[in-house]
Short mmCIF file of N, CA, C and O and ligand atoms in Angstrom, two decimals:
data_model
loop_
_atom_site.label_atom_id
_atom_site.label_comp_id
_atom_site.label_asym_id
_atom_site.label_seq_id
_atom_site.Cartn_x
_atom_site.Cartn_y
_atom_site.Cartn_z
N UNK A 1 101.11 120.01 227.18
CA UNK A 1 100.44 119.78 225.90
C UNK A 1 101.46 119.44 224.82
O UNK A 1 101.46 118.33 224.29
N UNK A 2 102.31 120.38 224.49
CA UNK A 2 103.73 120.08 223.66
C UNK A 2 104.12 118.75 223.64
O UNK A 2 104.11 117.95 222.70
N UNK A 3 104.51 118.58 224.99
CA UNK A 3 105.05 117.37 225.65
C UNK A 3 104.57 116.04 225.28
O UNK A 3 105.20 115.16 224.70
N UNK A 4 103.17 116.03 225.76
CA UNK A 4 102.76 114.89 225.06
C UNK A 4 102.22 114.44 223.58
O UNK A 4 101.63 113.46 223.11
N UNK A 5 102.67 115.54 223.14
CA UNK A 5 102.57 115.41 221.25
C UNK A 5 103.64 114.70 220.91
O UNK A 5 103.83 113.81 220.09
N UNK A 6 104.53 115.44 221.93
CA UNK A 6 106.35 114.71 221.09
C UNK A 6 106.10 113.10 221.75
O UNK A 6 106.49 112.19 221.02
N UNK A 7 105.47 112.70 223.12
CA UNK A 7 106.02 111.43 223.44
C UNK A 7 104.75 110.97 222.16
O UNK A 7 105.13 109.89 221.71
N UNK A 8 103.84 111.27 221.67
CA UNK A 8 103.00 110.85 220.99
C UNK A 8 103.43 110.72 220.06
O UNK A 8 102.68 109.86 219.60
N UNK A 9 104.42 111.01 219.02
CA UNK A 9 105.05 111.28 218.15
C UNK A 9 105.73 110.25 217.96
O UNK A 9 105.76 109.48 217.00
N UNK A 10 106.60 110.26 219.47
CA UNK A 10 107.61 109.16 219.28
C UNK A 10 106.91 107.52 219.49
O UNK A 10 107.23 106.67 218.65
N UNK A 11 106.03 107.15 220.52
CA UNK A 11 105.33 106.01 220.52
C UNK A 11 104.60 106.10 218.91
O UNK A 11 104.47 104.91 218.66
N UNK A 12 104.31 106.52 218.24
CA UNK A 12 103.49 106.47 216.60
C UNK A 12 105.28 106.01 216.01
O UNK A 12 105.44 104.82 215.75
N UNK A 13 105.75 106.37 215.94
CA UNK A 13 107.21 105.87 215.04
C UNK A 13 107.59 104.59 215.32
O UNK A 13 107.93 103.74 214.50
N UNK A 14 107.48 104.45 216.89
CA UNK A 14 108.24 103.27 217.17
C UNK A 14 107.55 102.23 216.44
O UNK A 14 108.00 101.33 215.72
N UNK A 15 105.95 102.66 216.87
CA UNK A 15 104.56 101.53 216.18
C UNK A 15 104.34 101.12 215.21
O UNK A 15 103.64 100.18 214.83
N UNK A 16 105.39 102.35 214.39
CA UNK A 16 105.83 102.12 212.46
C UNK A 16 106.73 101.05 211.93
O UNK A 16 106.73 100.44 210.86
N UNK A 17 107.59 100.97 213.10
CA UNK A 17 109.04 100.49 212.91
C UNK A 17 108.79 99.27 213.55
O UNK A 17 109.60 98.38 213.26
N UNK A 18 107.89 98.97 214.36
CA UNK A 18 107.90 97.65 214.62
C UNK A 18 107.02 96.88 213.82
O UNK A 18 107.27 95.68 213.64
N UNK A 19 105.83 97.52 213.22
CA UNK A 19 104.95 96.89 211.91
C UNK A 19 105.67 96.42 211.09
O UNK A 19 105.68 95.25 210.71
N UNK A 20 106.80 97.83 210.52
CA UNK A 20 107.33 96.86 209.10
C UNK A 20 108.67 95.81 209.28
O UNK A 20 109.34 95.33 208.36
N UNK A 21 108.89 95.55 210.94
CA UNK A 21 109.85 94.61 211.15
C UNK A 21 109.08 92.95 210.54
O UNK A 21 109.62 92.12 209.80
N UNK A 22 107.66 92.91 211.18
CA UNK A 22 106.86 91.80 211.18
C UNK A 22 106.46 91.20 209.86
O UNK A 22 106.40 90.00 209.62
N UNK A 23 106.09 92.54 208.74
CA UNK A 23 105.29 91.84 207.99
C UNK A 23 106.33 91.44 206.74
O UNK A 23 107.55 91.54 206.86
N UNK A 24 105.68 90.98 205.54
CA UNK A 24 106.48 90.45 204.90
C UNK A 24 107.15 91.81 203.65
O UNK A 24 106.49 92.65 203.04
N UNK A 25 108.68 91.56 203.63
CA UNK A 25 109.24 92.78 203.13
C UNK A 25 109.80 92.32 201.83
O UNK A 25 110.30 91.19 201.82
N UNK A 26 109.80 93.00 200.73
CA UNK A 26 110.98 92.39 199.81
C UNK A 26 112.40 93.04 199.34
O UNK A 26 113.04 93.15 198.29
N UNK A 27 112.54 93.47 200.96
CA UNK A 27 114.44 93.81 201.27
C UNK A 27 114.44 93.15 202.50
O UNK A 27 113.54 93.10 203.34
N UNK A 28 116.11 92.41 202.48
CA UNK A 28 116.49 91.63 203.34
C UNK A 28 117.91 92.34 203.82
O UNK A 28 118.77 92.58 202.98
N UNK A 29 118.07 92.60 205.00
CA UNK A 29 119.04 93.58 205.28
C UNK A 29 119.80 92.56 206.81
O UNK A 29 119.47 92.48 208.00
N UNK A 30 121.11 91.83 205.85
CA UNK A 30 121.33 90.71 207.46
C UNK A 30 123.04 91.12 207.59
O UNK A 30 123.80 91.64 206.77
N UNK A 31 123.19 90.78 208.63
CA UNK A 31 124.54 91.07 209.39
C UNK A 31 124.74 89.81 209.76
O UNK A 31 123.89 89.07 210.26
N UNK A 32 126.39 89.42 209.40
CA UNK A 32 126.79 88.15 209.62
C UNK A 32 127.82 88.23 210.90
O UNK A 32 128.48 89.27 210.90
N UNK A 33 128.07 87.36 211.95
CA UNK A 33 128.68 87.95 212.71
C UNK A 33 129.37 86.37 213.62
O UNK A 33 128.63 85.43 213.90
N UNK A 34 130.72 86.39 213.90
CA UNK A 34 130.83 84.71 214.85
C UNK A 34 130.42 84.78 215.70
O UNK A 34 130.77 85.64 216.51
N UNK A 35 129.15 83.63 216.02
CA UNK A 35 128.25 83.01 214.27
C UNK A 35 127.14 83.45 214.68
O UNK A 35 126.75 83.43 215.84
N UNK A 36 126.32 84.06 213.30
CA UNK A 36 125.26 84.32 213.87
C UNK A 36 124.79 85.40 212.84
O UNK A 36 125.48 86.26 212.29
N UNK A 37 123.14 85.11 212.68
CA UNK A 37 122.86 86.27 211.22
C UNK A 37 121.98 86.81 212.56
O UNK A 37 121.53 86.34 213.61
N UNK A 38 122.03 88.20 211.77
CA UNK A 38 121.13 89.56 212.67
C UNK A 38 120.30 90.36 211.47
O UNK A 38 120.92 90.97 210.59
N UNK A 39 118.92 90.32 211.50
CA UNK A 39 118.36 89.23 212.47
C UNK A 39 118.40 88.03 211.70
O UNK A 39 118.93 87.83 210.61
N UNK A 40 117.36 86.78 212.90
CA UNK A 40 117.76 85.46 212.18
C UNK A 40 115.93 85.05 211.51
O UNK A 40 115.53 83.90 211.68
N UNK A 41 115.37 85.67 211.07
CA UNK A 41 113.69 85.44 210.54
C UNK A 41 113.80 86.69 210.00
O UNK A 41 114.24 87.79 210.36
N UNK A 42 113.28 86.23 209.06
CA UNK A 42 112.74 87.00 207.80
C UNK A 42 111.36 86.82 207.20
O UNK A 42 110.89 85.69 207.22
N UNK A 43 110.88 87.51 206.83
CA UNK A 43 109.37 87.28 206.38
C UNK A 43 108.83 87.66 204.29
O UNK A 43 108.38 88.74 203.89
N UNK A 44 108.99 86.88 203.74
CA UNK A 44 109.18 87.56 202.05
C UNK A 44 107.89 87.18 201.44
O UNK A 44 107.33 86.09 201.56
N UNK A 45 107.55 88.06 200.88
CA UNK A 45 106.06 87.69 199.96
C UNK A 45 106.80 86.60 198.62
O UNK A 45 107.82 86.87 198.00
N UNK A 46 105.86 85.22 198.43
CA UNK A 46 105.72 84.47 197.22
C UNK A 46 106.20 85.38 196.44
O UNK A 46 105.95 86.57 196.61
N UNK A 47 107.30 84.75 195.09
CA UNK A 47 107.79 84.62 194.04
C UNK A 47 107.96 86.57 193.66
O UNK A 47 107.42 87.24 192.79
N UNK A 48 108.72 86.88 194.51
CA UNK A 48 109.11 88.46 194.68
C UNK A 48 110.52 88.70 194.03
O UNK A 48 111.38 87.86 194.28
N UNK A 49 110.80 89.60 193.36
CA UNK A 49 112.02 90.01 193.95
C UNK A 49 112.73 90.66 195.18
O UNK A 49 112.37 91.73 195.66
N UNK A 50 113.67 89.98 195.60
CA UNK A 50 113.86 90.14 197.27
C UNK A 50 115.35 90.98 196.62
O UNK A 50 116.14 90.60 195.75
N UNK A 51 115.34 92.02 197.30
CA UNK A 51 117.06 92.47 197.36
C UNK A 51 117.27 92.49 198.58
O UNK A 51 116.66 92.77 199.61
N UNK A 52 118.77 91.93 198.11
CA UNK A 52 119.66 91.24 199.39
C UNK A 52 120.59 91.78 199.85
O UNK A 52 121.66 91.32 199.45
N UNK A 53 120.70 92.96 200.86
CA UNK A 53 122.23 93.33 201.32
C UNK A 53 122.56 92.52 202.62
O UNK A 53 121.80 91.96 203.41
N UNK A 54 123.98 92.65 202.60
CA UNK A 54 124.57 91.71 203.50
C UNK A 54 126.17 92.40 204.14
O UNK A 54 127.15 92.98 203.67
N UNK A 55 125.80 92.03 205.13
CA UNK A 55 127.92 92.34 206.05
C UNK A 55 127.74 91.33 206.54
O UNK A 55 126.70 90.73 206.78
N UNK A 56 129.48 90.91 206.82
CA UNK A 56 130.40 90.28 207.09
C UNK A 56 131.19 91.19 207.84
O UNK A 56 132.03 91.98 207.39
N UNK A 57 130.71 90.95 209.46
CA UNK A 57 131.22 91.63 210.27
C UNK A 57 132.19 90.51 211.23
O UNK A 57 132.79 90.75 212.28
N UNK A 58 132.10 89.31 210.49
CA UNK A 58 132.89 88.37 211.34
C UNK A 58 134.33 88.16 210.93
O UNK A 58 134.69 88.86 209.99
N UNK A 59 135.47 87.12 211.58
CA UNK A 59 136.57 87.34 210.73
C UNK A 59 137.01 86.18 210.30
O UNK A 59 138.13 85.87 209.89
N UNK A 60 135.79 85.40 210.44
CA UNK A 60 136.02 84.28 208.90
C UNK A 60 135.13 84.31 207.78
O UNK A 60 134.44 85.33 207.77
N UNK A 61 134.90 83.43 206.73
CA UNK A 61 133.56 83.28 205.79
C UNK A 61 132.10 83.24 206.74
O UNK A 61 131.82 82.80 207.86
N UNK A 62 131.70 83.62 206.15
CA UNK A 62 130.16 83.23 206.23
C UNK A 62 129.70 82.96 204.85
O UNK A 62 130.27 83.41 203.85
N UNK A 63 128.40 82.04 204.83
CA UNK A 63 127.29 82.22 204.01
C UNK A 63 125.90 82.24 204.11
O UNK A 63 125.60 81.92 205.26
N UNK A 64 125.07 82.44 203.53
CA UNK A 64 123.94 82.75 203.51
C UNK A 64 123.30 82.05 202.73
O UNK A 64 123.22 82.67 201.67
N UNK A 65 122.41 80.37 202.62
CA UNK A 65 121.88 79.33 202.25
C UNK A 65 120.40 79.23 202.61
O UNK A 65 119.87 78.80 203.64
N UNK A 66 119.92 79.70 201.57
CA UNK A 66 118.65 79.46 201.78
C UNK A 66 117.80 77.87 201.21
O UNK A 66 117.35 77.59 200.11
N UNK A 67 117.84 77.22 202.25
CA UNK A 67 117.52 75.23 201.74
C UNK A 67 116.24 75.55 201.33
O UNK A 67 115.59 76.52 201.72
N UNK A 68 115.65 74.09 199.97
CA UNK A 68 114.99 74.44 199.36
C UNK A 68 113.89 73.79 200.61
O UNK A 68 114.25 73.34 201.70
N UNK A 69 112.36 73.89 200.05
CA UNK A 69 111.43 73.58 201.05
C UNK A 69 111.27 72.18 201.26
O UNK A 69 111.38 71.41 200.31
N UNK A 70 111.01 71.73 202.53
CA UNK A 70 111.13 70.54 203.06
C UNK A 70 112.54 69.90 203.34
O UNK A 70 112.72 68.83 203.93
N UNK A 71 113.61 70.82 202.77
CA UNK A 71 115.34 70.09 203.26
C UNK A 71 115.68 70.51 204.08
O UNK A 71 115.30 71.68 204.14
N UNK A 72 116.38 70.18 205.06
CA UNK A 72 117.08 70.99 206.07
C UNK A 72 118.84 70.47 205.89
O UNK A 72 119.10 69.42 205.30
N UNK A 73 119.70 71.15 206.35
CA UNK A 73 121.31 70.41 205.92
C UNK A 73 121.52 69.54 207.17
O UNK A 73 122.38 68.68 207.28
N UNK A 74 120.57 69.91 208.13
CA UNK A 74 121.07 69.01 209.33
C UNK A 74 122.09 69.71 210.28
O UNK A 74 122.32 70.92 210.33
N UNK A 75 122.64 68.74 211.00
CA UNK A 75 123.59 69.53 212.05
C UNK A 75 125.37 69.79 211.38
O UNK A 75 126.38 70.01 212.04
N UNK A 76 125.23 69.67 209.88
CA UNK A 76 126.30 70.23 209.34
C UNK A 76 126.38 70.08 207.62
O UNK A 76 126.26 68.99 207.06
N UNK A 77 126.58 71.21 207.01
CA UNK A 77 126.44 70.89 205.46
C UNK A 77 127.90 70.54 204.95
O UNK A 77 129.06 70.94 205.07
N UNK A 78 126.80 69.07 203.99
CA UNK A 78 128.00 68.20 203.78
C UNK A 78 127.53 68.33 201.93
O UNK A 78 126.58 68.94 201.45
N UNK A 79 128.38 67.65 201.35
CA UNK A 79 127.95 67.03 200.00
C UNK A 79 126.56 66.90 199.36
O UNK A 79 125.93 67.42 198.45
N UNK A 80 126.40 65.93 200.29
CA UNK A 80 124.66 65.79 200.47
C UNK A 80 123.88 66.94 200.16
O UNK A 80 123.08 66.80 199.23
N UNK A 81 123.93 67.88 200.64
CA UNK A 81 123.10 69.35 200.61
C UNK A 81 123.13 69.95 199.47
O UNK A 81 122.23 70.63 198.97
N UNK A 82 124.15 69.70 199.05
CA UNK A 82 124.14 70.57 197.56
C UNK A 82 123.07 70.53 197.06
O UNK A 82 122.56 71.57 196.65
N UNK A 83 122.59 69.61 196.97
CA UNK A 83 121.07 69.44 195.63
C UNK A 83 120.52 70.47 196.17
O UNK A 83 120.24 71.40 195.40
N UNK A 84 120.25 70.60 197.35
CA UNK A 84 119.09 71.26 198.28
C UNK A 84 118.98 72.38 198.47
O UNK A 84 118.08 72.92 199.12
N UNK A 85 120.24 73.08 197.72
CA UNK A 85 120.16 74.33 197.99
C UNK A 85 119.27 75.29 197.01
O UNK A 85 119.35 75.00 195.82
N UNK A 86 118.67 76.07 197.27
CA UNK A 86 117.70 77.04 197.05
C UNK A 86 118.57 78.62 196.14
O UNK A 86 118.41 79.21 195.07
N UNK A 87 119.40 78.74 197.26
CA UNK A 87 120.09 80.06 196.86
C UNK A 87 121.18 80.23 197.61
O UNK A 87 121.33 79.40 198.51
N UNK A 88 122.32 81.41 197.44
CA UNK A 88 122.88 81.11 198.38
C UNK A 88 124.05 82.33 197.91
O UNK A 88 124.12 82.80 196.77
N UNK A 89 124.85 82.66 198.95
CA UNK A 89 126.10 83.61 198.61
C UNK A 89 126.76 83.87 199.93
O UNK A 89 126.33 83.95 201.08
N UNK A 90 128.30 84.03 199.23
CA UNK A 90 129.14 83.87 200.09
C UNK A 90 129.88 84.85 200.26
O UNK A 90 130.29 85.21 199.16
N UNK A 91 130.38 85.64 201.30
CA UNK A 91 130.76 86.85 202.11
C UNK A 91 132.08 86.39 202.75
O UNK A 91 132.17 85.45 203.54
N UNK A 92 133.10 87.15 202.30
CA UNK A 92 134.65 87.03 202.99
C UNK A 92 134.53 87.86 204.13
O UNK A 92 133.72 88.79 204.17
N UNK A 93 135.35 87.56 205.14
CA UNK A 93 135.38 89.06 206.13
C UNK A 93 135.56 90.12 205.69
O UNK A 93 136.32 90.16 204.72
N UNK A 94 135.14 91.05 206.04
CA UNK A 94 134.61 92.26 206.28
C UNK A 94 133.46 92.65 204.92
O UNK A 94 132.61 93.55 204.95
N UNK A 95 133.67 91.90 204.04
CA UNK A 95 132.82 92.19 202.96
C UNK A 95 131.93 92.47 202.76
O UNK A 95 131.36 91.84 203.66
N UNK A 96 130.91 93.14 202.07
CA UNK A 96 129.10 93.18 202.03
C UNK A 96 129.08 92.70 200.53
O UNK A 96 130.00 92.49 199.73
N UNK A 97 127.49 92.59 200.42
CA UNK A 97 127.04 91.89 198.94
C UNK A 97 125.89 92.66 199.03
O UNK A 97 125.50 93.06 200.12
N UNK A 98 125.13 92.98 197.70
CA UNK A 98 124.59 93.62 197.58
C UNK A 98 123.45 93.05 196.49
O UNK A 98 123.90 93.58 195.47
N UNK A 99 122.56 92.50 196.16
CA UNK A 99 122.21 91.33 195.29
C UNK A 99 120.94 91.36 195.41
O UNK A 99 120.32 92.30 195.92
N UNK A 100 120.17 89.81 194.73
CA UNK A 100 118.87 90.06 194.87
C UNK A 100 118.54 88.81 194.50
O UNK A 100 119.41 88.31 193.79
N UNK A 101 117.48 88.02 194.74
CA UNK A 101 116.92 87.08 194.29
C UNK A 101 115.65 86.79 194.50
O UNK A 101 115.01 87.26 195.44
N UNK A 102 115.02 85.64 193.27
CA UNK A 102 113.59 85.41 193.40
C UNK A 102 113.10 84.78 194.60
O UNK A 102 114.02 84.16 195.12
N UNK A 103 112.12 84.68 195.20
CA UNK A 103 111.44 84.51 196.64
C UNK A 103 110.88 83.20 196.12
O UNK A 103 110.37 83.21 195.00
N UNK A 104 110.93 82.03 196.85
CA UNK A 104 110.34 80.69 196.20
C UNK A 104 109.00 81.16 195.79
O UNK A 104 108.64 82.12 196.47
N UNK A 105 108.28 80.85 195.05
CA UNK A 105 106.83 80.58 194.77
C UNK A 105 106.09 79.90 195.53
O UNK A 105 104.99 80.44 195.49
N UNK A 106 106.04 78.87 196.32
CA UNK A 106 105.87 77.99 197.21
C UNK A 106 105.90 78.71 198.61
O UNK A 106 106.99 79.10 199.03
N UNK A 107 104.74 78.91 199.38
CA UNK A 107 104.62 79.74 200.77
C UNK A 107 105.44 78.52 201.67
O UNK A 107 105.79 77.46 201.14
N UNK A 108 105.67 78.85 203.14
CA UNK A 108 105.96 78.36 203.80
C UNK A 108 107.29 78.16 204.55
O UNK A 108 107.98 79.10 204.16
N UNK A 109 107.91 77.54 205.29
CA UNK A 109 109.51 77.95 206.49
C UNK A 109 110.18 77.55 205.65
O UNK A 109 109.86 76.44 205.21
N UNK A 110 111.46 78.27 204.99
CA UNK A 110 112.94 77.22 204.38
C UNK A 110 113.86 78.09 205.78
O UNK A 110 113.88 79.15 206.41
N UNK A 111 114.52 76.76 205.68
CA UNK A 111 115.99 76.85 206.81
C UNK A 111 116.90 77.95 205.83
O UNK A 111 116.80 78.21 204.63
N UNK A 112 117.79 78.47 206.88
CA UNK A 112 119.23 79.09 206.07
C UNK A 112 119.94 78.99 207.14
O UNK A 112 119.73 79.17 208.34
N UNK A 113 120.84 78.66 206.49
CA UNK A 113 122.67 78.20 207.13
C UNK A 113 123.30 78.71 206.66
O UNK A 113 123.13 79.18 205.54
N UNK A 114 124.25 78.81 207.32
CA UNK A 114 125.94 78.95 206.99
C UNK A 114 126.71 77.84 206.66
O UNK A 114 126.80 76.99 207.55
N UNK A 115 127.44 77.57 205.33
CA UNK A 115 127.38 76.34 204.59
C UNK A 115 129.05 76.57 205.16
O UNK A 115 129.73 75.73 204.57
N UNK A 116 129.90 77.39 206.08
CA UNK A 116 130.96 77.02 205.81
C UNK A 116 130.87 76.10 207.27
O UNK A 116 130.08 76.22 208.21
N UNK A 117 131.88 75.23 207.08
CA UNK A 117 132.44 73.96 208.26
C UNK A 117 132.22 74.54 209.53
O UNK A 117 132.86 75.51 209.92
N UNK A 118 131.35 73.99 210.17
CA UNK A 118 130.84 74.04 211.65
C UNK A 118 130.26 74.96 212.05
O UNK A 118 130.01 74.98 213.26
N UNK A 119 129.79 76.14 211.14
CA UNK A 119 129.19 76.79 211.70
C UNK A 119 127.68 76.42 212.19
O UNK A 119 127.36 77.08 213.17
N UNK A 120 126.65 75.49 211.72
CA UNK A 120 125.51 75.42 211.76
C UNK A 120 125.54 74.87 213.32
O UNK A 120 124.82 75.31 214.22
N UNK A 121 126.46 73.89 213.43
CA UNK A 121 126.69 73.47 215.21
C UNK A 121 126.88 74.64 215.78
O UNK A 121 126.56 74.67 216.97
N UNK A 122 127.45 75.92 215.20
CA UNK A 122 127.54 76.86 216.48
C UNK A 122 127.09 78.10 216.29
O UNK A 122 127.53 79.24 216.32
N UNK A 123 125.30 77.11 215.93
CA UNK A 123 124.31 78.21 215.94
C UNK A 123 124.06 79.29 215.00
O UNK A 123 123.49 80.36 215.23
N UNK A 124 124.87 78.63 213.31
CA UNK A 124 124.54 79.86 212.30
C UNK A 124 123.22 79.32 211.37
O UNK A 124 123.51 78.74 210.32
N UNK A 125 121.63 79.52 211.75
CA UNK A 125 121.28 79.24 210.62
C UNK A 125 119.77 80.14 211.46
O UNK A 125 119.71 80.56 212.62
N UNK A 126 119.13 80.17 210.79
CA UNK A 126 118.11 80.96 210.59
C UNK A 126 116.38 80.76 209.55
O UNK A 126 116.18 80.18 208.48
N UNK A 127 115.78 81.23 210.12
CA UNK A 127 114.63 80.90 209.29
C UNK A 127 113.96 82.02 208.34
O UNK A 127 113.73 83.20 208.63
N UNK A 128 113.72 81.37 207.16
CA UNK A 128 112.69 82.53 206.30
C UNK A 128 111.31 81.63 205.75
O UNK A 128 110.99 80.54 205.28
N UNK A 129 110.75 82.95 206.17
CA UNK A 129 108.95 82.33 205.91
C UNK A 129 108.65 83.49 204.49
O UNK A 129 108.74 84.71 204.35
N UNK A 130 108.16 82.00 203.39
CA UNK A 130 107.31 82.77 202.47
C UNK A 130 106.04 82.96 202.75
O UNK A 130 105.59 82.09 203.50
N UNK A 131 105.12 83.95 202.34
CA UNK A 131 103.71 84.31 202.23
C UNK A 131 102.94 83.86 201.14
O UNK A 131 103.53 83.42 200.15
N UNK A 132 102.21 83.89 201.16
CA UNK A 132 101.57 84.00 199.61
C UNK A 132 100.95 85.24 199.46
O UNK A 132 100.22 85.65 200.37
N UNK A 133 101.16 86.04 198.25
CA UNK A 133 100.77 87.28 197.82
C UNK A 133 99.15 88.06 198.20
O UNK A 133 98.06 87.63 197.85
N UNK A 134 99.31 88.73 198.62
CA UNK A 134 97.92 89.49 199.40
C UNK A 134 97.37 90.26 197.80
O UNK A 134 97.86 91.24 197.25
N UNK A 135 96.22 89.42 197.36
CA UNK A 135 95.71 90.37 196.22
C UNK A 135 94.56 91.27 196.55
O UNK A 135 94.11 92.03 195.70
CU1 CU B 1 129.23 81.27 209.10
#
């Protein structure tokens, strides 16, 4: 009887922890790593404040580029991209950031990359989906 309270216990937590992985959060908690953000989808409610922590667990730059909607940088950010960028911050090795920014207003997928040289070829970029606000 005990017994299966605690495994009951523990399947109800896990069921917690995997809900609020899915739905849309407004904390973003990513790990940068060669190459590669952890995790790489994010889910943010319309025109939020999102706070942003971040490591730099790798041992070059990373960044964190969120392209505005409908741009993508392609298979490497060049010049070109600048306009396109949305938001964005940059992490030395070992560093964290700790920050925050507005969530587009506009629902729907923006790309994020890593704007430093070659990383997007080797697999640094990631997706975030806006919502639109549940009234
Ligand atoms: Cu990078």
């Amino acid at each position: 009887m005990k017994r299966s309270f605690i495994i009951m216990a523990v399947f109800l937590s896990l069921m917690l922890v995997s809900c609020g992985g899915s739905g849309p959060s407004t904390k973003l908690n990513v790990t940068m790593t060669d190459f590669q953000f952890q995790p790489s989808q994010y889910t943010v409610p319309a025109g939020q404040e999102i706070t942003f922590t971040a490591a730099n667990n790798g041992a070059v730059v990373h960044n964190f580029v969120i392209m505005k909607k409908g741009t993508s940088a392609g298979p490497f950010f060049d010049d070109e991209d600048v306009p396109n960028v949305y938001w964005q911050v940059e992490l030395q090795p070992g560093a964290s950031a700790d920050t925050s920014f507005t969530a587009p207003s506009d629902p729907g997928d923006y790309e994020v990359v890593c704007r430093t040289e070659g990383h997007i070829a080797s697999g640094m970029t990631a997706k975030l989906t806006v919502v639109a606000e549940q009234k």
